[in-house]
mmCIF file with all atom_site columns, C-alpha atoms in Angstrom:
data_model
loop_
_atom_site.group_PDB
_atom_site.id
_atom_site.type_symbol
_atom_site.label_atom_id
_atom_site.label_alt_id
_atom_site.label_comp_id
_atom_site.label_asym_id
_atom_site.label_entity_id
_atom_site.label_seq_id
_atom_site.pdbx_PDB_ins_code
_atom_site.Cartn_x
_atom_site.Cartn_y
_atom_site.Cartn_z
_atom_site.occupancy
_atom_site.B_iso_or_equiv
_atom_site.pdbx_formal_charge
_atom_site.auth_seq_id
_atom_site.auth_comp_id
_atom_site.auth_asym_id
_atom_site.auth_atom_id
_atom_site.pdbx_PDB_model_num
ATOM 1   C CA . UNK R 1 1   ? 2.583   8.927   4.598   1.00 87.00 ? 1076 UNK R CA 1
ATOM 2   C CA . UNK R 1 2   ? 0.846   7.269   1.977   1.00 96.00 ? 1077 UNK R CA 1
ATOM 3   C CA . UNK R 1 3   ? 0.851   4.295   -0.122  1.00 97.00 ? 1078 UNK R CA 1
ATOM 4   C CA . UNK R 1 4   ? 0.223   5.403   -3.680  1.00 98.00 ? 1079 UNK R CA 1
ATOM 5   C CA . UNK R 1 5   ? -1.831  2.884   -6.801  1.00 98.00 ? 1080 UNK R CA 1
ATOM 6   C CA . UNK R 1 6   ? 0.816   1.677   -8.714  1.00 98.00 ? 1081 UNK R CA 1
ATOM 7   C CA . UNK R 1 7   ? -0.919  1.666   -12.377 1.00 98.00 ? 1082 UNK R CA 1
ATOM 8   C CA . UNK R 1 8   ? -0.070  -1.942  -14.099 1.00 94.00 ? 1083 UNK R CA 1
ATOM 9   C CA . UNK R 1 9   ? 0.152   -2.760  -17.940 1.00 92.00 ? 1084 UNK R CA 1
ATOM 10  C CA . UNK R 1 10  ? -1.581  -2.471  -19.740 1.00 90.00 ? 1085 UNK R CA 1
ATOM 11  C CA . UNK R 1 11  ? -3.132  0.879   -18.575 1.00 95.00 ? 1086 UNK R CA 1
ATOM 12  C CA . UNK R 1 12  ? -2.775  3.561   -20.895 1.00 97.00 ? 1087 UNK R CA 1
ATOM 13  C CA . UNK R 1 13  ? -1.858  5.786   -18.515 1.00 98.00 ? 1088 UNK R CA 1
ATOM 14  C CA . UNK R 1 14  ? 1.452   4.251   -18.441 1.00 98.00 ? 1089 UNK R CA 1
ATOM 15  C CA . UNK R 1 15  ? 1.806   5.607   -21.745 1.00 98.00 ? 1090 UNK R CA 1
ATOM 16  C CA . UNK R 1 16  ? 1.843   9.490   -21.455 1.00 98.00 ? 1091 UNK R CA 1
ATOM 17  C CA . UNK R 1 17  ? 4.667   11.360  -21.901 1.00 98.00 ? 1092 UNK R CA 1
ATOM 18  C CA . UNK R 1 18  ? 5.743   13.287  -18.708 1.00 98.00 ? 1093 UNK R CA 1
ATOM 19  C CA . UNK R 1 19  ? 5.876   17.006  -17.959 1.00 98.00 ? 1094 UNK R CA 1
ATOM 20  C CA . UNK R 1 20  ? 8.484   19.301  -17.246 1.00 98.00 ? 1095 UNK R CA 1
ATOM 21  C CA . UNK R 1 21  ? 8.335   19.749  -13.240 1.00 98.00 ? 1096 UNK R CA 1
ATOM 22  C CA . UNK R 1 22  ? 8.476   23.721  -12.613 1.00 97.00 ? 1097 UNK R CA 1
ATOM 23  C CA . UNK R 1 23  ? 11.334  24.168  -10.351 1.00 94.00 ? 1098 UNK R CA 1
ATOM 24  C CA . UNK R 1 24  ? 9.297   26.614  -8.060  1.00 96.00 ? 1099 UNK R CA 1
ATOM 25  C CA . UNK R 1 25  ? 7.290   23.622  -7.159  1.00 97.00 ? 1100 UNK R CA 1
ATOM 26  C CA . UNK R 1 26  ? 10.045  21.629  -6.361  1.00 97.00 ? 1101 UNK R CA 1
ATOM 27  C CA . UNK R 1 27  ? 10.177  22.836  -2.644  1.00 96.00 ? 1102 UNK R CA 1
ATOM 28  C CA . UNK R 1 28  ? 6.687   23.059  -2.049  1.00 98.00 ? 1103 UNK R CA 1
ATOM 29  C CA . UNK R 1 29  ? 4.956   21.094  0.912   1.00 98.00 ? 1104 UNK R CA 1
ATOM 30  C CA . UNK R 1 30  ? 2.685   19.445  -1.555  1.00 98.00 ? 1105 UNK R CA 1
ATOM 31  C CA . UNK R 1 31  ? 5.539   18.066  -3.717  1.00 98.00 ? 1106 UNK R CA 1
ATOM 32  C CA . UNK R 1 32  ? 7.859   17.057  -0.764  1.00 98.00 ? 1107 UNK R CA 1
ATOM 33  C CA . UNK R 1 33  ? 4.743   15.009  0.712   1.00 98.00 ? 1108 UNK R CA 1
ATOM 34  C CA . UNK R 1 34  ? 4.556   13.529  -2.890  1.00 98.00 ? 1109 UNK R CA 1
ATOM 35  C CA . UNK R 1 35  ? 8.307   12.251  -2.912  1.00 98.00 ? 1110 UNK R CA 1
ATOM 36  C CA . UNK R 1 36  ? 7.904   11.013  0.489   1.00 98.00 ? 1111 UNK R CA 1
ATOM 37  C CA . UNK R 1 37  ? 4.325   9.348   -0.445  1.00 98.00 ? 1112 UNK R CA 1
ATOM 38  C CA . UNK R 1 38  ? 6.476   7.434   -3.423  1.00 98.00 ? 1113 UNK R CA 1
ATOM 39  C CA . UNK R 1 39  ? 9.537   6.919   -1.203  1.00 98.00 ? 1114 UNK R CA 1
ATOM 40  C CA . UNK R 1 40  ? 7.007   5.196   1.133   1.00 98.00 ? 1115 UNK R CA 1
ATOM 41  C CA . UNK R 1 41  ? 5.222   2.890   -1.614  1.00 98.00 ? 1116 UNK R CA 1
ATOM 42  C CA . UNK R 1 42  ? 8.263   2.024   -3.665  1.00 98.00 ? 1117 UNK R CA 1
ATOM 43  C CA . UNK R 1 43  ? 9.622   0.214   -0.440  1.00 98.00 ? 1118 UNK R CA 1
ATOM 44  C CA . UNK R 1 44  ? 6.330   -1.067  0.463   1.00 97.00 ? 1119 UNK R CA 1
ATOM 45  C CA . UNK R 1 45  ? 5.908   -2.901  -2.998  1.00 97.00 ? 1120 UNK R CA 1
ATOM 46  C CA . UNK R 1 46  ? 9.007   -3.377  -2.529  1.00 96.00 ? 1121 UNK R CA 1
ATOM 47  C CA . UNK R 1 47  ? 11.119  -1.688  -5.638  1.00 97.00 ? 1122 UNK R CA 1
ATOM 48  C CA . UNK R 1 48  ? 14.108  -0.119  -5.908  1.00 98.00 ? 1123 UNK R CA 1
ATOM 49  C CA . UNK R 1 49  ? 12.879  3.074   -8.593  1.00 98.00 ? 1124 UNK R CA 1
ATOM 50  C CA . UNK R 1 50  ? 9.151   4.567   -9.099  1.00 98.00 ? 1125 UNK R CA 1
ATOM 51  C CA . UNK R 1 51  ? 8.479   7.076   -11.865 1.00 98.00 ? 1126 UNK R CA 1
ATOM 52  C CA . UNK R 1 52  ? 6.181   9.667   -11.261 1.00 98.00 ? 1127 UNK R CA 1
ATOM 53  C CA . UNK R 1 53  ? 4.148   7.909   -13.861 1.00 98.00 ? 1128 UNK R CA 1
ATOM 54  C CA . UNK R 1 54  ? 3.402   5.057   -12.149 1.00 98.00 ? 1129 UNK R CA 1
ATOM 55  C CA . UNK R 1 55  ? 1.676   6.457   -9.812  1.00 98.00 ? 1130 UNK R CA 1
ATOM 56  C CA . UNK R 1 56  ? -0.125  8.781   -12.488 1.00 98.00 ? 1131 UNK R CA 1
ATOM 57  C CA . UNK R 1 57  ? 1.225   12.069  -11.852 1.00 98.00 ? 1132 UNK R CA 1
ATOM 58  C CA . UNK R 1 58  ? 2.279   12.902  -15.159 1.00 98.00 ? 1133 UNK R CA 1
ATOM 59  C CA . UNK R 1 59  ? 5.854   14.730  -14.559 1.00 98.00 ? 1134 UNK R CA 1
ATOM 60  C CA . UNK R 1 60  ? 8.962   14.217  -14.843 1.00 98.00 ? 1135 UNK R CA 1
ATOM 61  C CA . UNK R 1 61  ? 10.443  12.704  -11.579 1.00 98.00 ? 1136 UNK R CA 1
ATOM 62  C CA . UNK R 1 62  ? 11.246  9.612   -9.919  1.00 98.00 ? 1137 UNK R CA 1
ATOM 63  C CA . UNK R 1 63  ? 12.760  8.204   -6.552  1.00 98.00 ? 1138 UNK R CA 1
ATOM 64  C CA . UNK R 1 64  ? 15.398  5.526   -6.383  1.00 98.00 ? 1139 UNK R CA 1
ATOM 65  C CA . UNK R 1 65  ? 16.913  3.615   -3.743  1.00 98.00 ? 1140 UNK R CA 1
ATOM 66  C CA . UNK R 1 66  ? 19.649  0.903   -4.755  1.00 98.00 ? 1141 UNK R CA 1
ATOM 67  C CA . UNK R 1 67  ? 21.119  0.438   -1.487  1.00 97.00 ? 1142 UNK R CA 1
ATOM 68  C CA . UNK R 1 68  ? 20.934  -3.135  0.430   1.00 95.00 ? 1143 UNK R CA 1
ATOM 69  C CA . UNK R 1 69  ? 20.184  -1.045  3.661   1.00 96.00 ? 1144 UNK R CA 1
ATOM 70  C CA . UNK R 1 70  ? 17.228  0.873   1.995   1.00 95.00 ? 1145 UNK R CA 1
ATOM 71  C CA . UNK R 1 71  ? 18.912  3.900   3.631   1.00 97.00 ? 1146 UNK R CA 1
ATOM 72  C CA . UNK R 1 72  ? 20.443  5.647   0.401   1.00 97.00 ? 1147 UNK R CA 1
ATOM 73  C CA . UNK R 1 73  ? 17.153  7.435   -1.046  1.00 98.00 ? 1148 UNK R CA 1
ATOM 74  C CA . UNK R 1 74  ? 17.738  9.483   -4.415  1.00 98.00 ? 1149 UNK R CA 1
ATOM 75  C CA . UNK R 1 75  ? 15.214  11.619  -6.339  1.00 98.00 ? 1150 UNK R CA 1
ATOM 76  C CA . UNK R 1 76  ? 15.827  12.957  -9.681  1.00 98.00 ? 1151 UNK R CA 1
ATOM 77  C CA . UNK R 1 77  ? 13.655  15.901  -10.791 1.00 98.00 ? 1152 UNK R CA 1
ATOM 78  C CA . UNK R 1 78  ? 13.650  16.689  -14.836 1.00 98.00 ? 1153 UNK R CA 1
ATOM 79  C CA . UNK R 1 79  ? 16.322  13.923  -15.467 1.00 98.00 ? 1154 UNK R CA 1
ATOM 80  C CA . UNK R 1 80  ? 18.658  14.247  -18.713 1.00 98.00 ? 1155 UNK R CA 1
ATOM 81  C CA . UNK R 1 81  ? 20.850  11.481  -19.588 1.00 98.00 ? 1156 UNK R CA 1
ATOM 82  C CA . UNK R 1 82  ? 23.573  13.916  -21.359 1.00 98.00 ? 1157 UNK R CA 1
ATOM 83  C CA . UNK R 1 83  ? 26.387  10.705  -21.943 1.00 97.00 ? 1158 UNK R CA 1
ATOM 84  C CA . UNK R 1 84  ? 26.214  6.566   -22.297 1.00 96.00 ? 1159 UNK R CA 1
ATOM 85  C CA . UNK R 1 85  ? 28.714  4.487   -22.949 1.00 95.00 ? 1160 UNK R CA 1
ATOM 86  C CA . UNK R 1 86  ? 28.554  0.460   -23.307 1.00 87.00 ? 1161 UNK R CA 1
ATOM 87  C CA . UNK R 1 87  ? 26.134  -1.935  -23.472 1.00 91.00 ? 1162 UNK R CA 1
ATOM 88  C CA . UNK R 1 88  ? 25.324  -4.906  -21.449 1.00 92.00 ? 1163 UNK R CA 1
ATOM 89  C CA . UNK R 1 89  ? 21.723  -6.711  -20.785 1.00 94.00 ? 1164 UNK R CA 1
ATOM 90  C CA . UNK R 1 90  ? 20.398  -6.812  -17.435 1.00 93.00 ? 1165 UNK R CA 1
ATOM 91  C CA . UNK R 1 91  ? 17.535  -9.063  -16.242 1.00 94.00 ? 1166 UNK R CA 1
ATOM 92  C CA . UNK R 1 92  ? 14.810  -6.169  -15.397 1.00 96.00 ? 1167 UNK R CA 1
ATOM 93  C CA . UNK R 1 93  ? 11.608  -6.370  -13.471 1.00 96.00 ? 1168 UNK R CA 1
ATOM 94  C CA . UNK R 1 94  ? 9.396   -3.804  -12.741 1.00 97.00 ? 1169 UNK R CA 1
ATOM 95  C CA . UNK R 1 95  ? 6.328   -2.344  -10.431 1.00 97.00 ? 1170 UNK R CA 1
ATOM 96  C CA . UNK R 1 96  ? 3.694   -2.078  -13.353 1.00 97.00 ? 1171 UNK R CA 1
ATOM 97  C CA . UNK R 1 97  ? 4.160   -5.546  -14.848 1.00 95.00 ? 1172 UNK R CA 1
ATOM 98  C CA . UNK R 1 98  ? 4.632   -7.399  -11.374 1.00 93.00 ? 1173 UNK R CA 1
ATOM 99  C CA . UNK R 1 99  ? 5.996   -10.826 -11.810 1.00 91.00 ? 1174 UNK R CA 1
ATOM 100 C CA . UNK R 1 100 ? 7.281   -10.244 -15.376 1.00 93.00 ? 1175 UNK R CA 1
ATOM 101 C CA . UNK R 1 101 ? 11.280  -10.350 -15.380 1.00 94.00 ? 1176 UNK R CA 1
ATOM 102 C CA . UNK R 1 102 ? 13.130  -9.504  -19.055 1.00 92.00 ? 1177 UNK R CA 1
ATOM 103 C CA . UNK R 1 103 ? 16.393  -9.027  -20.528 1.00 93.00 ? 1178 UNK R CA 1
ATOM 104 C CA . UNK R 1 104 ? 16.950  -5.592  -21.785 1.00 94.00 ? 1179 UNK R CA 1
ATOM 105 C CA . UNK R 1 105 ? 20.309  -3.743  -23.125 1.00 94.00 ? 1180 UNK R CA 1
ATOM 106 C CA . UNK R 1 106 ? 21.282  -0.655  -21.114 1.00 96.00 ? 1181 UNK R CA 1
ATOM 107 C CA . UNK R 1 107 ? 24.150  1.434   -21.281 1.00 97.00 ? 1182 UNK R CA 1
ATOM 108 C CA . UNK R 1 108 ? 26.434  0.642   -18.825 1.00 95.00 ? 1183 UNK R CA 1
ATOM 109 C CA . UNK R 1 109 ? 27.627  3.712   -17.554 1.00 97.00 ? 1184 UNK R CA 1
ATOM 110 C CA . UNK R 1 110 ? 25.530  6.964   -18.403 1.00 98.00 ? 1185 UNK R CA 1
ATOM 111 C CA . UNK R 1 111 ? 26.258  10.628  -17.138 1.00 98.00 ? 1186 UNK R CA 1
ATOM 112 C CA . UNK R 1 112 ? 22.761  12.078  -15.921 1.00 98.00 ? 1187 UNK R CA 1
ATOM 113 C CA . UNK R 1 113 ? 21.491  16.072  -15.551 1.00 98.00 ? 1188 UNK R CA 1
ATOM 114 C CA . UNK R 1 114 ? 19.015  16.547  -13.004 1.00 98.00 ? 1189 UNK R CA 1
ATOM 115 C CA . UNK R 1 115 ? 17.508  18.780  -9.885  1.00 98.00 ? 1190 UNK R CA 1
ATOM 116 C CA . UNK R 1 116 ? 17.925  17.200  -6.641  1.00 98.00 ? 1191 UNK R CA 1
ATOM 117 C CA . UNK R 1 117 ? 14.964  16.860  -3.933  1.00 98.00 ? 1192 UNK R CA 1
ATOM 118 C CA . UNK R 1 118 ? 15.967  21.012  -2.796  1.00 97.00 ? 1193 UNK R CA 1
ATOM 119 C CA . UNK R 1 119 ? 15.896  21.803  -6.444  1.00 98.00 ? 1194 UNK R CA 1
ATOM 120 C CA . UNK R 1 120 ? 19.307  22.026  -6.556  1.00 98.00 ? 1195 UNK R CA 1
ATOM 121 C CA . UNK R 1 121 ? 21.075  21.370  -10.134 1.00 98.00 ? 1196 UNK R CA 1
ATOM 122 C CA . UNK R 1 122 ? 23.493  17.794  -10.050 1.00 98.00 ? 1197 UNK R CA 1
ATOM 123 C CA . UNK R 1 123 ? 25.302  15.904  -12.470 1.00 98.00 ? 1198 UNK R CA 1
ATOM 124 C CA . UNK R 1 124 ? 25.954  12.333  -12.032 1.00 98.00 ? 1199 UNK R CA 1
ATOM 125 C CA . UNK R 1 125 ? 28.158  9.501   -13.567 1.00 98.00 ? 1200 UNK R CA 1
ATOM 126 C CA . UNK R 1 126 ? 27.212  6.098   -12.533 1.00 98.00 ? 1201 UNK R CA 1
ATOM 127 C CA . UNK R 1 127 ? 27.451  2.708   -13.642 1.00 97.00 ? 1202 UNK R CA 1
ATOM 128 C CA . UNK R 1 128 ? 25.843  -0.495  -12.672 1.00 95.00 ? 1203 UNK R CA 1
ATOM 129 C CA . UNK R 1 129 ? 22.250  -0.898  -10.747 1.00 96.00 ? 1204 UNK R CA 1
ATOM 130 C CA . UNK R 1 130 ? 21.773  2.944   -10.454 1.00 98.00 ? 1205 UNK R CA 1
ATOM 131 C CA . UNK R 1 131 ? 22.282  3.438   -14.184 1.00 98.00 ? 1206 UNK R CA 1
ATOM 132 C CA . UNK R 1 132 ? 20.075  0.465   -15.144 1.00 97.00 ? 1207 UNK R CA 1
ATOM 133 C CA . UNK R 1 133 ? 17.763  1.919   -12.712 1.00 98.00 ? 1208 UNK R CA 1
ATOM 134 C CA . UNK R 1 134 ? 17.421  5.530   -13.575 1.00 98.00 ? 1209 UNK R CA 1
ATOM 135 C CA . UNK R 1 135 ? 17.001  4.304   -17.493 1.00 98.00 ? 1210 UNK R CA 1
ATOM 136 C CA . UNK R 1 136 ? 14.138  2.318   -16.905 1.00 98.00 ? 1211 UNK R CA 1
ATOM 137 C CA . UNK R 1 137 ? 12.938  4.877   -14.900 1.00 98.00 ? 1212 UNK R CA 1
ATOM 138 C CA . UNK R 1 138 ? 13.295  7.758   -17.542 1.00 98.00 ? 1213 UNK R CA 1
ATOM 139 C CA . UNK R 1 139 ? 11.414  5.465   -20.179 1.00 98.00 ? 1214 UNK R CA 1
ATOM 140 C CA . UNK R 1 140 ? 8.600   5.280   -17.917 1.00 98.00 ? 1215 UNK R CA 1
ATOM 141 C CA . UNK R 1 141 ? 8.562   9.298   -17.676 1.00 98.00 ? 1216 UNK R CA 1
ATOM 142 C CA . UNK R 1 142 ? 8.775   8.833   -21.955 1.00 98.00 ? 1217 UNK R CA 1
ATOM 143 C CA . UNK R 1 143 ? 6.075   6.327   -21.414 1.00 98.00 ? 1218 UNK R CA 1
ATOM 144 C CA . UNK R 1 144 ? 7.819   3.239   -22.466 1.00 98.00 ? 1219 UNK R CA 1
ATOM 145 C CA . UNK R 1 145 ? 8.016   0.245   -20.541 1.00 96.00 ? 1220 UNK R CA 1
ATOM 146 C CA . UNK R 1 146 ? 10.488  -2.515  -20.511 1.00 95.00 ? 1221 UNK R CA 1
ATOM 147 C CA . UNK R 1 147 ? 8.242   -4.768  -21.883 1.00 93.00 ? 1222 UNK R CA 1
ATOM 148 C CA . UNK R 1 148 ? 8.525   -2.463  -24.923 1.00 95.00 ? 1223 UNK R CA 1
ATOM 149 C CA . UNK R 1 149 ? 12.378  -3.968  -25.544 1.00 92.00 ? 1224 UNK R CA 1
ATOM 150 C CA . UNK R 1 150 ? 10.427  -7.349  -26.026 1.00 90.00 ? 1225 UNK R CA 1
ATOM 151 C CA . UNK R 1 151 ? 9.251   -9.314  -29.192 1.00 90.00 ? 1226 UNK R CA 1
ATOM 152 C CA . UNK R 1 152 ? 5.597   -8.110  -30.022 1.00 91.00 ? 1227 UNK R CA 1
ATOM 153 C CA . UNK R 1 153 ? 4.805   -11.935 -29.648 1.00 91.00 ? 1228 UNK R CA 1
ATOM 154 C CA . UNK R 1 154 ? 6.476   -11.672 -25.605 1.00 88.00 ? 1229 UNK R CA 1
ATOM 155 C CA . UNK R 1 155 ? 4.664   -8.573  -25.136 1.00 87.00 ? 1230 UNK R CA 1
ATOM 156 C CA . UNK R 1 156 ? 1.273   -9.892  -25.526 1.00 89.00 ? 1231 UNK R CA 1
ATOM 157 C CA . UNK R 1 157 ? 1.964   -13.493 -23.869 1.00 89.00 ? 1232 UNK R CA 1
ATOM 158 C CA . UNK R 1 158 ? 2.881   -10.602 -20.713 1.00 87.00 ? 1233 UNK R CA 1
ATOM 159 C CA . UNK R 1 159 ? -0.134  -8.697  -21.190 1.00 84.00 ? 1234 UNK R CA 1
ATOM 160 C CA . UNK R 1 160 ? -2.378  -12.222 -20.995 1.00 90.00 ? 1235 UNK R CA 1
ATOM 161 C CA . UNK R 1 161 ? -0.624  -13.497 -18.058 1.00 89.00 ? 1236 UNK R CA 1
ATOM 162 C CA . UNK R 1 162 ? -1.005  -10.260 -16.252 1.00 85.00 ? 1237 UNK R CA 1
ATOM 163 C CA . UNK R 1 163 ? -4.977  -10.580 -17.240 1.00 86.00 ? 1238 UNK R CA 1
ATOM 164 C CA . UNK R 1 164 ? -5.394  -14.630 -15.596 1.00 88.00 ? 1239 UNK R CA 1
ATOM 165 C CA . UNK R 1 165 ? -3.444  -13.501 -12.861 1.00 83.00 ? 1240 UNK R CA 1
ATOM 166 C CA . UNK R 1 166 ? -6.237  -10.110 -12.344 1.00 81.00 ? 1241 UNK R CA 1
ATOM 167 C CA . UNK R 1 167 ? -8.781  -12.649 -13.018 1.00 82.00 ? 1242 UNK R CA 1
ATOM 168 C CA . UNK R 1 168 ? -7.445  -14.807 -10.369 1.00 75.00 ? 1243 UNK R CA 1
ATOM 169 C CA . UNK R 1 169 ? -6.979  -12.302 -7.627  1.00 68.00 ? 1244 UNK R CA 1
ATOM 170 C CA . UNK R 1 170 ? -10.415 -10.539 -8.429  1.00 62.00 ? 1245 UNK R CA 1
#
């Protein structure tokens, strides 16, 4: 396995929206080795969700793990959030703007569409983590951030102290 580049803000990159994943793909050696590859860097970073995005490949997927244990993996292929309900904020982090933690609003339950790692269709209701999770993972596949939720005036004090801290490790 592989660890994948996780692309940071302010890349543009970060900012395309995500394709449809064909589900004849879905089962293919080259996409199962890609799941595995981001399995294997989200809990190297470590994270608990990675968009496909992140790691450039431009469709929509992502892998999730909210478990303690790390033993509890979950990938959602052409995710649809078809119900919300609520609203709390949750203190969010994220792989592409490391160090940078934010209050955002999320639903607090949502009901989500989506193809399992077999390409099999599933429906899920969830609340808490996951469903925090899986939203900020769909905006990255819509190529928002959570940085996005912030004042333009937070956002760019983010983007500078992501550039000393560059400067510092370069």
């Amino acid at each position: 396995m592989a660890i994948l580049p996780i692309l940071e803000f302010p890349d543009p990159r970060l900012r395309t929206k995500a394709a449809l994943v064909d589900a004849a793909e879905v089962t293919t050696a080259a996409f199962q080795e890609l799941i595995d590859n981001m399995f294997h860097t989200m809990y190297d970073a470590p994270g608990i969700g990675l968009a496909a995005s992140q790691v450039d490949v431009h469709k929509r997927f992502m892998v999730i793990d909210v478990s303690e244990e790390k033993d509890t993996p979950r990938v959602f292929i052409n995710p649809e959030i078809t119900a919300h309900d609520g609203g709390q904020v949750y203190q969010e982090g994220c792989l592409s703007v490391p160090g940078i933690f934010a209050d955002v609003t999320r639903a607090n339950q949502i009901t989500v569409r989506y193809l399992d790692r077999q390409g099999v269709a599933q429906e899920l209701t969830t609340d808490g983590v996951l469903a925090v999770c899986i939203q900020h993972e769909m905006d990255h596949l819509d190529g928002k951030l959570f940085i996005d939720y912030l004042s333009p005036l937070k956002r760019e004090m983010v983007r500078k102290k992501l550039a000393k801290a560059r400067k510092h490790v370069a």
